[in-house]
Short mmCIF file of C-alpha atoms in Angstrom, two decimals:
data_model
loop_
_atom_site.label_atom_id
_atom_site.label_comp_id
_atom_site.label_asym_id
_atom_site.label_seq_id
_atom_site.Cartn_x
_atom_site.Cartn_y
_atom_site.Cartn_z
CA MET A 1 84.15 158.64 163.02
CA LYS A 2 86.20 161.52 161.75
CA ASN A 3 89.34 159.43 161.96
CA LEU A 4 87.69 156.52 160.03
CA LEU A 5 86.51 158.65 157.09
CA PRO A 6 89.90 158.88 155.33
CA LEU A 7 90.31 155.11 155.70
CA ILE A 8 86.85 154.47 154.20
CA LEU A 9 87.64 156.76 151.28
CA ILE A 10 90.94 154.99 150.63
CA ILE A 11 89.25 151.55 150.66
CA ALA A 12 86.52 152.80 148.31
CA LEU A 13 89.15 154.23 145.99
CA LEU A 14 91.09 150.94 145.95
CA ILE A 15 87.92 148.96 145.16
CA SER A 16 87.04 151.40 142.39
CA CYS A 17 90.52 151.13 140.87
CA LYS A 18 90.35 147.34 141.00
CA GLN A 19 86.98 147.36 139.23
CA ASN A 20 88.28 149.74 136.57
CA THR A 21 91.35 147.56 136.08
CA ASN A 22 89.13 144.51 135.62
CA THR A 23 86.99 146.40 133.13
CA ILE A 24 89.98 147.49 131.09
CA SER A 25 91.45 144.00 131.09
CA GLU A 26 88.26 142.53 129.53
CA LYS A 27 89.12 142.54 125.83
CA PRO A 28 86.40 142.54 123.17
CA LYS A 29 85.83 139.27 121.37
CA ASP A 30 88.36 138.63 118.62
CA TYR A 31 86.48 137.56 115.50
CA SER A 32 89.53 137.56 113.22
CA SER A 33 89.88 133.77 113.41
CA LEU A 34 86.22 133.33 112.41
CA LYS A 35 86.68 135.67 109.47
CA ASP A 36 89.86 133.88 108.43
CA SER A 37 88.08 130.53 108.53
CA LEU A 38 85.21 131.86 106.39
CA THR A 39 87.68 133.34 103.93
CA SER A 40 89.49 130.02 103.74
CA ASP A 41 86.26 128.13 103.05
CA LEU A 42 85.18 130.60 100.36
CA ASN A 43 88.61 130.50 98.71
CA LYS A 44 88.18 126.74 98.32
CA LEU A 45 84.91 127.31 96.50
CA LYS A 46 86.51 130.00 94.36
CA ASP A 47 89.26 127.57 93.38
CA ARG A 48 86.76 125.20 91.76
CA LYS A 49 86.64 127.69 88.85
CA ASN A 50 82.95 127.53 88.13
CA ILE A 51 82.27 131.09 89.24
CA ALA A 52 84.55 133.74 87.75
CA GLY A 53 84.13 136.20 90.59
CA PHE A 54 81.87 136.92 93.53
CA SER A 55 81.52 139.20 96.50
CA THR A 56 80.07 138.57 99.95
CA ALA A 57 78.82 140.78 102.76
CA ILE A 58 77.45 139.95 106.19
CA VAL A 59 75.82 142.77 108.16
CA ASN A 60 73.61 143.64 111.10
CA GLN A 61 71.95 146.93 112.00
CA ASP A 62 75.20 148.19 113.52
CA GLY A 63 77.30 147.77 110.38
CA ILE A 64 79.33 145.37 108.25
CA LEU A 65 80.58 142.22 109.96
CA TYR A 66 82.34 140.73 106.93
CA ASN A 67 82.89 141.98 103.39
CA ARG A 68 85.20 140.41 100.82
CA GLY A 69 85.51 139.57 97.13
CA PHE A 70 86.83 136.39 95.53
CA GLY A 71 88.00 135.33 92.09
CA TYR A 72 88.25 137.72 89.16
CA SER A 73 86.33 140.65 87.77
CA LYS A 74 88.32 140.21 84.56
CA ILE A 75 89.81 136.77 84.08
CA GLU A 76 91.74 137.72 80.96
CA ASN A 77 94.02 140.08 82.86
CA GLN A 78 93.66 138.46 86.32
CA LYS A 79 91.97 141.51 87.83
CA VAL A 80 90.68 140.41 91.21
CA TYR A 81 87.07 140.77 92.32
CA THR A 82 86.92 142.81 95.55
CA GLU A 83 84.24 144.14 97.83
CA ASN A 84 84.43 147.39 95.84
CA THR A 85 83.99 145.76 92.43
CA ILE A 86 80.87 147.03 90.67
CA GLN A 87 78.32 145.07 88.66
CA ASN A 88 74.59 145.16 88.06
CA ILE A 89 72.56 143.34 90.70
CA ALA A 90 69.51 142.35 88.65
CA SER A 91 66.17 142.28 90.48
CA ILE A 92 67.52 143.39 93.85
CA SER A 93 67.22 146.78 92.12
CA LYS A 94 63.44 146.55 92.59
CA THR A 95 63.81 147.14 96.33
CA LEU A 96 64.62 150.76 95.52
CA ILE A 97 61.24 151.08 93.80
CA GLY A 98 59.57 150.09 97.06
CA ILE A 99 61.43 152.69 99.11
CA SER A 100 60.79 155.30 96.40
CA LEU A 101 57.04 154.60 96.44
CA PHE A 102 56.77 155.30 100.16
CA LYS A 103 59.02 158.33 99.91
CA ALA A 104 56.78 159.75 97.17
CA GLN A 105 53.72 158.94 99.27
CA GLU A 106 55.25 160.74 102.29
CA MET A 107 55.82 163.74 100.01
CA GLY A 108 52.13 163.73 99.09
CA LYS A 109 52.80 162.91 95.45
CA LEU A 110 50.81 159.65 95.24
CA ASN A 111 48.89 157.01 97.16
CA LEU A 112 49.58 153.31 96.72
CA ASP A 113 45.90 152.55 96.12
CA ASP A 114 45.54 155.13 93.34
CA PRO A 115 44.92 153.90 89.77
CA VAL A 116 48.11 154.08 87.74
CA ASN A 117 46.29 155.98 85.00
CA ASN A 118 46.05 158.96 87.36
CA TYR A 119 49.77 159.48 86.74
CA LEU A 120 50.85 157.85 83.49
CA PRO A 121 51.28 159.81 80.24
CA PHE A 122 49.34 157.03 78.46
CA LYS A 123 46.44 154.76 79.41
CA ILE A 124 46.94 151.17 80.61
CA VAL A 125 44.05 148.67 80.75
CA ASN A 126 43.79 144.90 80.90
CA PRO A 127 41.83 144.13 77.69
CA THR A 128 39.92 141.30 79.41
CA TYR A 129 38.84 143.59 82.26
CA PRO A 130 38.93 147.13 80.83
CA ASN A 131 36.70 148.54 83.59
CA ILE A 132 38.84 147.34 86.50
CA PRO A 133 41.63 149.87 87.18
CA ILE A 134 45.19 148.70 87.76
CA THR A 135 46.51 150.37 90.91
CA ILE A 136 50.00 151.23 92.09
CA ARG A 137 49.68 148.56 94.79
CA HIS A 138 48.91 145.98 92.10
CA LEU A 139 52.22 146.84 90.42
CA ALA A 140 54.12 146.78 93.72
CA THR A 141 52.76 143.36 94.70
CA HIS A 142 52.94 141.72 91.24
CA THR A 143 49.15 141.37 91.00
CA SER A 144 48.65 143.85 88.14
CA THR A 145 48.11 141.14 85.43
CA ILE A 146 50.92 142.73 83.38
CA MET A 147 53.06 139.89 82.02
CA ASP A 148 56.65 139.56 80.81
CA SER A 149 55.91 138.32 77.30
CA ASP A 150 58.48 137.37 74.67
CA ASN A 151 58.16 140.90 73.27
CA PHE A 152 59.54 142.15 76.56
CA TRP A 153 62.42 139.70 76.88
CA GLU A 154 63.50 140.09 73.26
CA ASN A 155 63.86 143.87 73.47
CA THR A 156 65.09 144.86 76.94
CA TYR A 157 68.80 143.90 76.76
CA ILE A 158 70.80 146.44 74.73
CA LEU A 159 74.40 145.87 73.63
CA ARG A 160 76.84 148.66 74.45
CA LYS A 161 78.65 148.26 71.13
CA THR A 162 78.05 146.65 67.76
CA ASP A 163 81.21 144.66 67.01
CA HIS A 164 82.59 141.88 69.21
CA SER A 165 85.48 139.44 68.95
CA LYS A 166 84.80 135.73 68.50
CA SER A 167 85.78 135.08 72.11
CA VAL A 168 82.86 137.19 73.38
CA SER A 169 79.42 135.63 73.85
CA VAL A 170 76.52 137.61 72.39
CA PHE A 171 73.08 136.20 73.14
CA GLY A 172 70.58 136.28 70.29
CA TYR A 173 68.01 138.34 72.19
CA MET A 174 70.45 141.20 72.78
CA LYS A 175 69.63 144.20 70.61
CA PRO A 176 72.11 146.60 68.90
CA PRO A 177 72.96 149.91 70.59
CA ASP A 178 70.71 151.96 68.30
CA SER A 179 67.69 150.08 69.71
CA LYS A 180 67.91 151.98 72.97
CA ILE A 181 64.95 154.25 73.70
CA PRO A 182 63.58 155.87 76.89
CA PHE A 183 61.96 153.24 79.08
CA ALA A 184 58.69 155.21 79.05
CA ASP A 185 58.51 154.83 75.27
CA PHE A 186 59.25 151.11 75.56
CA LEU A 187 56.43 150.67 78.08
CA LYS A 188 54.01 152.58 75.87
CA SER A 189 54.95 150.39 72.92
CA LEU A 190 54.29 147.22 74.91
CA LEU A 191 51.24 148.14 76.96
CA THR A 192 49.02 150.43 74.86
CA ASP A 193 46.75 148.83 72.26
CA ASN A 194 48.22 150.85 69.42
CA GLY A 195 51.85 150.19 70.46
CA GLU A 196 54.29 148.56 68.09
CA LEU A 197 55.08 145.73 70.52
CA TYR A 198 51.58 145.35 71.94
CA ILE A 199 50.02 141.89 72.09
CA PRO A 200 47.12 140.72 74.28
CA ASP A 201 49.52 138.28 75.98
CA ASN A 202 51.17 141.24 77.67
CA PHE A 203 48.25 140.90 80.12
CA SER A 204 46.95 137.80 81.88
CA LYS A 205 43.30 136.72 81.75
CA GLU A 206 42.80 137.26 85.49
CA LYS A 207 41.32 140.31 87.16
CA PRO A 208 43.79 142.98 88.34
CA GLY A 209 44.59 142.32 92.00
CA GLU A 210 43.41 138.72 91.88
CA LYS A 211 46.64 136.69 91.60
CA PHE A 212 50.38 137.08 92.11
CA SER A 213 52.43 136.79 88.92
CA TYR A 214 55.97 138.19 89.01
CA SER A 215 56.39 141.01 86.51
CA ASN A 216 59.55 142.92 85.60
CA LEU A 217 57.48 145.01 83.22
CA GLY A 218 55.05 145.93 85.98
CA ALA A 219 57.92 146.94 88.24
CA THR A 220 59.31 149.29 85.61
CA LEU A 221 55.85 150.74 85.06
CA CYS A 222 55.77 151.45 88.81
CA ALA A 223 59.03 153.41 88.44
CA LEU A 224 57.40 155.40 85.65
CA VAL A 225 54.49 156.21 87.96
CA ILE A 226 56.99 157.57 90.51
CA GLN A 227 58.75 159.54 87.79
CA SER A 228 55.50 161.06 86.55
CA ALA A 229 54.04 161.76 90.01
CA THR A 230 57.17 163.52 91.28
CA ASN A 231 58.10 165.16 87.97
CA THR A 232 61.63 163.85 88.56
CA SER A 233 63.46 161.21 86.54
CA TYR A 234 63.52 157.91 88.38
CA ASP A 235 67.32 157.74 88.45
CA LYS A 236 67.51 161.26 89.92
CA PHE A 237 64.77 160.54 92.46
CA THR A 238 66.56 157.45 93.76
CA GLN A 239 69.89 159.27 93.74
CA GLU A 240 68.53 162.10 95.87
CA ASN A 241 66.38 160.03 98.23
CA ILE A 242 68.27 156.74 98.60
CA LEU A 243 71.80 156.57 97.21
CA LYS A 244 73.02 159.96 98.39
CA PRO A 245 71.55 159.82 101.94
CA LEU A 246 73.04 156.34 102.42
CA GLU A 247 76.36 157.50 100.96
CA MET A 248 76.22 154.80 98.28
CA ASN A 249 78.76 156.76 96.30
CA ASN A 250 79.84 153.84 94.11
CA SER A 251 76.33 153.06 92.86
CA GLY A 252 74.25 154.30 89.94
CA TRP A 253 72.04 153.42 87.01
CA SER A 254 74.60 153.82 84.22
CA ILE A 255 78.33 153.40 83.66
CA ARG A 256 78.61 157.18 83.58
CA ALA A 257 77.35 157.34 87.17
CA VAL A 258 80.03 155.06 88.62
CA ASP A 259 83.78 154.49 88.38
CA SER A 260 83.93 152.45 85.18
CA THR A 261 87.39 151.08 86.08
CA LYS A 262 85.76 149.12 88.91
CA ILE A 263 83.07 147.46 86.77
CA SER A 264 83.30 143.69 86.47
CA LYS A 265 82.98 141.76 83.25
CA LEU A 266 80.10 139.28 83.22
CA TYR A 267 80.52 135.66 82.20
CA ALA A 268 78.37 133.01 80.54
CA ASN A 269 80.64 130.47 82.26
CA TYR A 270 84.19 130.47 83.58
CA GLU A 271 85.72 130.36 80.09
CA SER A 272 83.34 132.67 78.21
CA VAL A 273 82.98 136.41 78.75
CA LEU A 274 79.68 138.08 77.87
CA ALA A 275 79.23 141.13 75.70
CA ASP A 276 78.66 144.33 77.69
CA TYR A 277 74.99 145.29 77.81
CA SER A 278 72.57 147.63 79.51
CA ILE A 279 68.96 147.06 80.52
CA LEU A 280 66.35 149.21 78.82
CA THR A 281 63.95 148.74 81.73
CA TYR A 282 66.72 149.65 84.16
CA PRO A 283 64.54 150.18 87.28
CA ASP A 284 63.68 146.47 87.39
CA GLY A 285 67.28 145.22 87.38
CA GLY A 286 69.93 147.70 86.27
CA LEU A 287 71.46 149.15 89.44
CA LEU A 288 75.26 149.08 89.30
CA THR A 289 76.80 148.71 92.74
CA SER A 290 79.32 146.85 94.89
CA SER A 291 78.72 144.59 97.87
CA SER A 292 80.32 147.25 100.04
CA ASP A 293 77.82 149.87 98.85
CA LEU A 294 74.84 147.53 98.77
CA SER A 295 75.55 146.66 102.41
CA LYS A 296 74.47 150.18 103.32
CA LEU A 297 71.06 149.56 101.79
CA LEU A 298 70.64 146.21 103.55
CA ILE A 299 71.64 147.76 106.88
CA GLU A 300 68.96 150.41 106.29
CA PHE A 301 66.35 147.71 105.67
CA ILE A 302 67.32 145.96 108.91
CA LYS A 303 67.13 149.26 110.78
CA GLY A 304 63.80 150.07 109.17
CA TYR A 305 62.38 146.72 110.23
CA ALA A 306 63.45 147.48 113.82
CA GLY A 307 61.91 150.95 113.71
CA LYS A 308 65.23 152.76 113.37
CA GLY A 309 65.40 153.52 109.65
CA THR A 310 66.45 156.88 108.29
CA LEU A 311 65.07 157.00 104.72
CA LEU A 312 61.37 156.65 105.62
CA ASN A 313 59.25 157.32 108.68
CA LYS A 314 58.26 154.46 111.00
CA GLU A 315 54.75 154.14 109.57
CA SER A 316 56.09 153.80 106.02
CA TYR A 317 58.56 151.14 107.05
CA LYS A 318 55.79 149.30 108.90
CA LYS A 319 53.72 149.21 105.69
CA LEU A 320 56.74 148.29 103.56
CA PHE A 321 57.21 145.10 105.58
CA GLU A 322 53.55 144.12 105.84
CA ASN A 323 52.33 140.93 104.16
CA GLN A 324 50.53 142.09 101.04
CA LEU A 325 49.03 138.90 99.65
CA SER A 326 46.00 136.99 100.83
CA GLU A 327 46.06 133.21 100.64
CA SER A 328 43.98 133.27 97.46
CA GLN A 329 46.40 135.68 95.77
CA MET A 330 49.52 133.62 96.45
CA PRO A 331 50.87 131.14 93.89
CA GLU A 332 49.66 127.59 94.43
CA GLY A 333 51.92 125.66 96.79
CA SER A 334 53.79 128.76 97.97
CA GLU A 335 54.18 129.51 101.68
CA ALA A 336 56.10 132.75 101.25
CA ASN A 337 54.30 136.08 101.13
CA PHE A 338 55.35 139.33 99.51
CA GLY A 339 55.80 142.89 100.71
CA ILE A 340 56.21 146.02 98.62
CA PHE A 341 58.90 144.75 96.24
CA LEU A 342 60.21 142.54 99.04
CA ASP A 343 60.20 138.75 99.12
CA PHE A 344 59.34 137.09 102.42
CA SER A 345 61.16 133.88 101.59
CA LYS A 346 61.10 130.68 103.64
CA GLY A 347 63.69 128.74 101.73
CA PHE A 348 65.94 130.94 99.62
CA MET A 349 68.93 128.89 98.48
CA GLY A 350 68.40 126.23 101.11
CA ASP A 351 67.61 128.46 104.10
CA ASN A 352 65.28 126.75 106.57
CA PHE A 353 64.08 129.97 108.16
CA GLU A 354 62.23 133.10 107.08
CA THR A 355 64.16 135.87 105.39
CA ILE A 356 63.22 139.24 103.90
CA GLY A 357 64.85 140.73 100.81
CA HIS A 358 65.19 140.01 97.13
CA SER A 359 67.13 137.84 94.70
CA GLY A 360 68.21 138.58 91.15
CA GLY A 361 69.25 137.01 87.90
CA ASP A 362 70.23 138.43 84.52
CA PRO A 363 72.73 137.38 81.83
CA GLY A 364 75.97 136.79 83.74
CA VAL A 365 74.44 137.75 87.08
CA VAL A 366 73.14 135.82 90.11
CA THR A 367 72.49 137.78 93.33
CA GLY A 368 70.83 137.59 96.72
CA MET A 369 70.19 140.16 99.45
CA PHE A 370 68.22 138.97 102.49
CA PHE A 371 68.09 139.41 106.25
CA ASN A 372 66.75 137.18 108.99
CA PRO A 373 64.08 139.17 110.88
CA SER A 374 64.58 137.03 114.01
CA THR A 375 68.31 137.67 114.40
CA GLY A 376 68.85 140.84 112.38
CA LEU A 377 71.60 139.13 110.36
CA GLY A 378 71.83 140.16 106.71
CA ARG A 379 73.69 138.59 103.81
CA ILE A 380 74.62 139.73 100.30
CA LEU A 381 76.07 137.53 97.58
CA MET A 382 76.85 138.80 94.07
CA LEU A 383 78.09 136.52 91.26
CA ASN A 384 79.39 137.72 87.90
CA THR A 385 78.70 134.35 86.24
CA ASP A 386 75.53 133.02 84.61
CA SER A 387 73.80 129.98 86.09
CA ASP A 388 72.27 128.69 82.84
CA PHE A 389 75.43 127.23 81.32
CA ASP A 390 77.05 125.49 84.28
CA ASP A 391 74.89 123.38 86.56
CA LYS A 392 77.44 123.75 89.37
CA VAL A 393 76.93 127.50 89.78
CA ILE A 394 73.69 127.40 91.81
CA PRO A 395 74.89 124.57 94.13
CA GLN A 396 78.02 126.64 94.81
CA PHE A 397 75.88 129.72 95.44
CA LYS A 398 74.03 127.64 98.04
CA GLU A 399 77.29 126.53 99.65
CA ILE A 400 78.55 130.10 99.89
CA TRP A 401 75.18 131.31 101.17
CA SER A 402 75.07 128.61 103.85
CA ALA A 403 78.64 129.30 105.00
CA MET A 404 77.82 133.00 105.30
CA ASN A 405 74.89 132.17 107.55
CA THR A 406 76.89 129.76 109.74
CA TYR A 407 79.77 132.16 110.28
CA GLY A 408 77.49 135.20 110.28
CA ASN A 409 75.51 133.94 113.25
CA LYS A 410 78.74 133.55 115.20
CA LEU A 411 79.93 137.00 114.19
CA ASN A 412 76.53 138.41 115.09
CA GLY A 413 76.68 136.80 118.53
CA GLU A 414 73.48 134.93 117.76
CA MET A 415 71.57 137.60 119.66
CA PRO A 416 68.02 138.51 118.59
CA VAL A 417 67.29 142.10 117.66
CA ALA A 418 65.11 144.37 119.75
CA ASN A 419 61.32 144.17 119.44
CA ASN A 420 60.36 144.97 115.86
CA ALA A 421 58.40 148.12 115.17
CA HIS A 422 56.03 146.53 112.65
CA SER A 423 53.34 143.94 113.15
CA LYS A 424 53.29 140.76 111.11
#
């Protein structure tokens, strides 16, 4: 036996070397051809010249699978739109309110079922039901009865400058720069019975908590609750608790907070540039970011859904993704439910499967940020062109969105994520 031992060791060593050689020779999958094909398809859509510029991102919980811009951020000087181009993302911004609510609750600053009047510097009541308190959860699930009346829409978009050339489109509802006031003052003017912009139509005739009715105004009021409860401005609170931890260094709530040289122009259509504007109720739609930066937030949502998030604890993420609406609260004919400022969509832009996220639309902006909870695949699409003046914009959004899903599933390996940490 002693004489056989060296021989056995040599054979074992040879087998081990062979196995190691085989392991080394197995190359990882090369997805470059898939990415090139997707880029080629999206370039063809870009060349139709209906959308001035757009940016795409495909992610999973491990990182970015694909991220690229197309077209122009400034057509007049042929400045290309890249994955680092910055623009506002409209109502996707509301997803930060949801995270902020749970962060503030973890800090002991508020509870989602508290009446909003426990925190606001002014009193809010539905005039039809003055004895039924509006709660924070009502705001977060769009069941507060606060409505986006004409007084809201006609005063929230603020021009950045007064004078514009004839080639620049200025919409009639956009207000001059000197109309800008703190969003808390704007809310007080709209929602208190002695406010300058107050009308009964700012509230619906239903009981608070009874029915879903999407409300930008209610979302911004929710941000004010966070601001008042934490004694920290909403922009600073989100910077400290979301943007900075996720290293979203090219994102912010004003042009002063980002690299202004990377900001895209917005377009009414391919030939007409829009006047630069800001949003007075910025928490509901005014985040400036790039698809590269926004990918970090979507990755965090996917991780949070799988019980691996870093911004909130597991219990908070579980509650963030819970269905919030009963059947009686949901809009008639709707199958999709709603989370805390999250849309559980079953057909966004032609999808035939459930997704979680949010969409957005503002003058010159169409956006979508959703992930498939079954596969863990996430997609972001940001357009710098309005959909109201060219009926080909939304169909092209759908084409881009569909292509991202087709190629994204291949890039993602079509493998389901691990068991989710929350219960449906």
